[in-house]
Amino acid sequence: MAKLQLASSLEELNRYAESSFVDLRKIKSPLEVAKKLLLTLKTSTDDDEKTYVLLFRFLKTYRYLLETDDKDYITKLLGTDATKATSQLNLLTQRLNSRYSDIKRKEEEEETLIAIIDSQSVEDMKSTVFNNEPFISCIDLYEVLSNSSHNILVIDVRSEDHFQASHLKPSINCINIPEDVIHYGLSANTLGRYVPPKFRDHWDKRDSFDCIVLMDWKTSSYQFTGSRLHKLKVILSEWDVNRTYHEKPTILNKGYLEFVEMYPTMCITMDDSQMMTMMDDIVDLTEINYPESSRREDYTLPFSLSEIPSGSSDIEEIEELVSIYDIDKDVALDTPIEDVALPFEELPDLEKSSTSLEGTVNVEDLLAAARQAKKPVLGDTKSTESLVDPDEKPVVDRSTKPSSSDLSLSPRWQCRDSVRIFPV
């Protein structure tokens, strides 16, 4: 028997048969329509709705012919078929009514069942704390702990020493199960034998809490598989006989380390120094990338200058050298060294001096180096050759030299006996 799909009730099926039928007043030969409907009925399949529509249209056409054509002729030609069609239509009416009623009843039952399931799902959703999420953030845990309407059990799997040094405050239901007693293959009852006695009561009532939160120092979602927390969750989820939890145990993502940093008022730390020591053990300092120094070692003077002796008669030369040095130390590191001073091979051979460079520098050698050094001009990129005549001895430009009256007031002049030049 074919599935009902044209209508959901007999009234709706009658409207379909009526509306989709042709207007007999506009047809030249309604009798041919009646004959074609009879032929289709004889070859009709087991589709109740289709058969009902054909019978309905045939009888309508038959009644129209009785009104508009020769009544005796139409009765003699189609009367017998019309009687059979009427009887068959009555049987189909009863069967279709029964089938439509069954379908309607089943639909109502399904709607009722769906409503019940939906209401149960809503209630289950309301009864869960974290919506059965496998991982929660420190913010999620803090919000739930701040809400007194939820009864949460936190299981801390850090070592006993670490737990004693720092843990959640006593108002929070938190127990410690040291990680070294948690292994695959243990049942929850067997694991309970290793729970410290002071936490045994909470452990025995673990299924009475709204949710169980598991945490260690810093396990995150991508480190979870194979960790102690993973083993403990398997024990509670799969090997806790005769226990039904309101919600699946969840994991505190990034652990107690992040929680105590974010919410220190929710925790108790017995010894700050011990806490810092534990954090040093936990945090891997080798993972930290320190920035490399950007200073380039090749931007140092090609020779070292020590102490300038006092009482020298060539004060002007020394002042010029100090001026050069002052500008040198302000030159940017990316300035090529050729713009600051002559290459090392063009400097006088100071190694032949009788005085070591690390000791007191010979004044004559020092002045010789100053005469050949270029006083740099900031922003000037010209080479040294443009300012020095290769055939003549370099002459220091003293056009900007201060007058003797100004020089006497210069702090550098007044401190000339104690001037020291240090290497870069």
mmCIF file of N, CA and C in Angstrom, residues 10 34 43 52 56 178 200 227-228 262 290 310 342 353 377 386:
data_model
loop_
_atom_site.group_PDB
_atom_site.id
_atom_site.type_symbol
_atom_site.label_atom_id
_atom_site.label_comp_id
_atom_site.label_asym_id
_atom_site.label_seq_id
_atom_site.Cartn_x
_atom_site.Cartn_y
_atom_site.Cartn_z
ATOM 1 N N LEU A 10 -9.356 13.671 4.868
ATOM 2 C CA LEU A 10 -10.243 13.427 3.746
ATOM 3 C C LEU A 10 -10.779 14.742 3.179
ATOM 4 N N ALA A 34 -15.170 11.025 -19.121
ATOM 5 C CA ALA A 34 -15.656 9.951 -18.251
ATOM 6 C C ALA A 34 -15.088 8.600 -18.682
ATOM 7 N N THR A 43 -6.781 0.391 -14.622
ATOM 8 C CA THR A 43 -5.327 0.155 -14.562
ATOM 9 C C THR A 43 -4.677 0.845 -13.356
ATOM 10 N N TYR A 52 -9.046 7.268 -5.099
ATOM 11 C CA TYR A 52 -10.130 8.099 -4.576
ATOM 12 C C TYR A 52 -10.346 9.322 -5.468
ATOM 13 N N PHE A 56 -13.751 10.090 -7.538
ATOM 14 C CA PHE A 56 -14.431 11.341 -7.250
ATOM 15 C C PHE A 56 -14.691 12.117 -8.540
ATOM 16 N N PRO A 178 47.874 12.914 45.363
ATOM 17 C CA PRO A 178 49.202 13.052 44.743
ATOM 18 C C PRO A 178 49.290 12.288 43.437
ATOM 19 N N ARG A 200 39.205 11.834 52.653
ATOM 20 C CA ARG A 200 38.450 10.630 52.314
ATOM 21 C C ARG A 200 36.944 10.886 52.277
ATOM 22 N N SER A 227 48.626 12.432 30.309
ATOM 23 C CA SER A 227 48.995 13.068 31.572
ATOM 24 C C SER A 227 48.287 12.382 32.738
ATOM 25 N N ARG A 228 48.678 12.781 33.962
ATOM 26 C CA ARG A 228 48.025 12.229 35.150
ATOM 27 C C ARG A 228 46.545 12.598 35.189
ATOM 28 N N MET A 262 46.040 34.686 38.414
ATOM 29 C CA MET A 262 44.891 35.513 38.082
ATOM 30 C C MET A 262 44.047 35.859 39.308
ATOM 31 N N TYR A 290 66.089 35.144 24.779
ATOM 32 C CA TYR A 290 66.563 36.461 25.147
ATOM 33 C C TYR A 290 67.015 37.213 23.898
ATOM 34 N N SER A 310 99.017 65.899 32.606
ATOM 35 C CA SER A 310 98.786 67.317 32.870
ATOM 36 C C SER A 310 100.068 68.113 32.639
ATOM 37 N N LEU A 342 90.406 57.903 10.211
ATOM 38 C CA LEU A 342 91.152 57.238 9.151
ATOM 39 C C LEU A 342 91.284 55.753 9.437
ATOM 40 N N SER A 353 106.181 53.454 19.863
ATOM 41 C CA SER A 353 106.376 54.397 20.948
ATOM 42 C C SER A 353 106.957 53.680 22.155
ATOM 43 N N VAL A 377 81.357 65.644 10.557
ATOM 44 C CA VAL A 377 80.215 66.563 10.544
ATOM 45 C C VAL A 377 78.964 65.717 10.425
ATOM 46 N N SER A 386 88.441 64.173 0.476
ATOM 47 C CA SER A 386 87.976 65.461 -0.045
ATOM 48 C C SER A 386 88.429 66.627 0.816
#
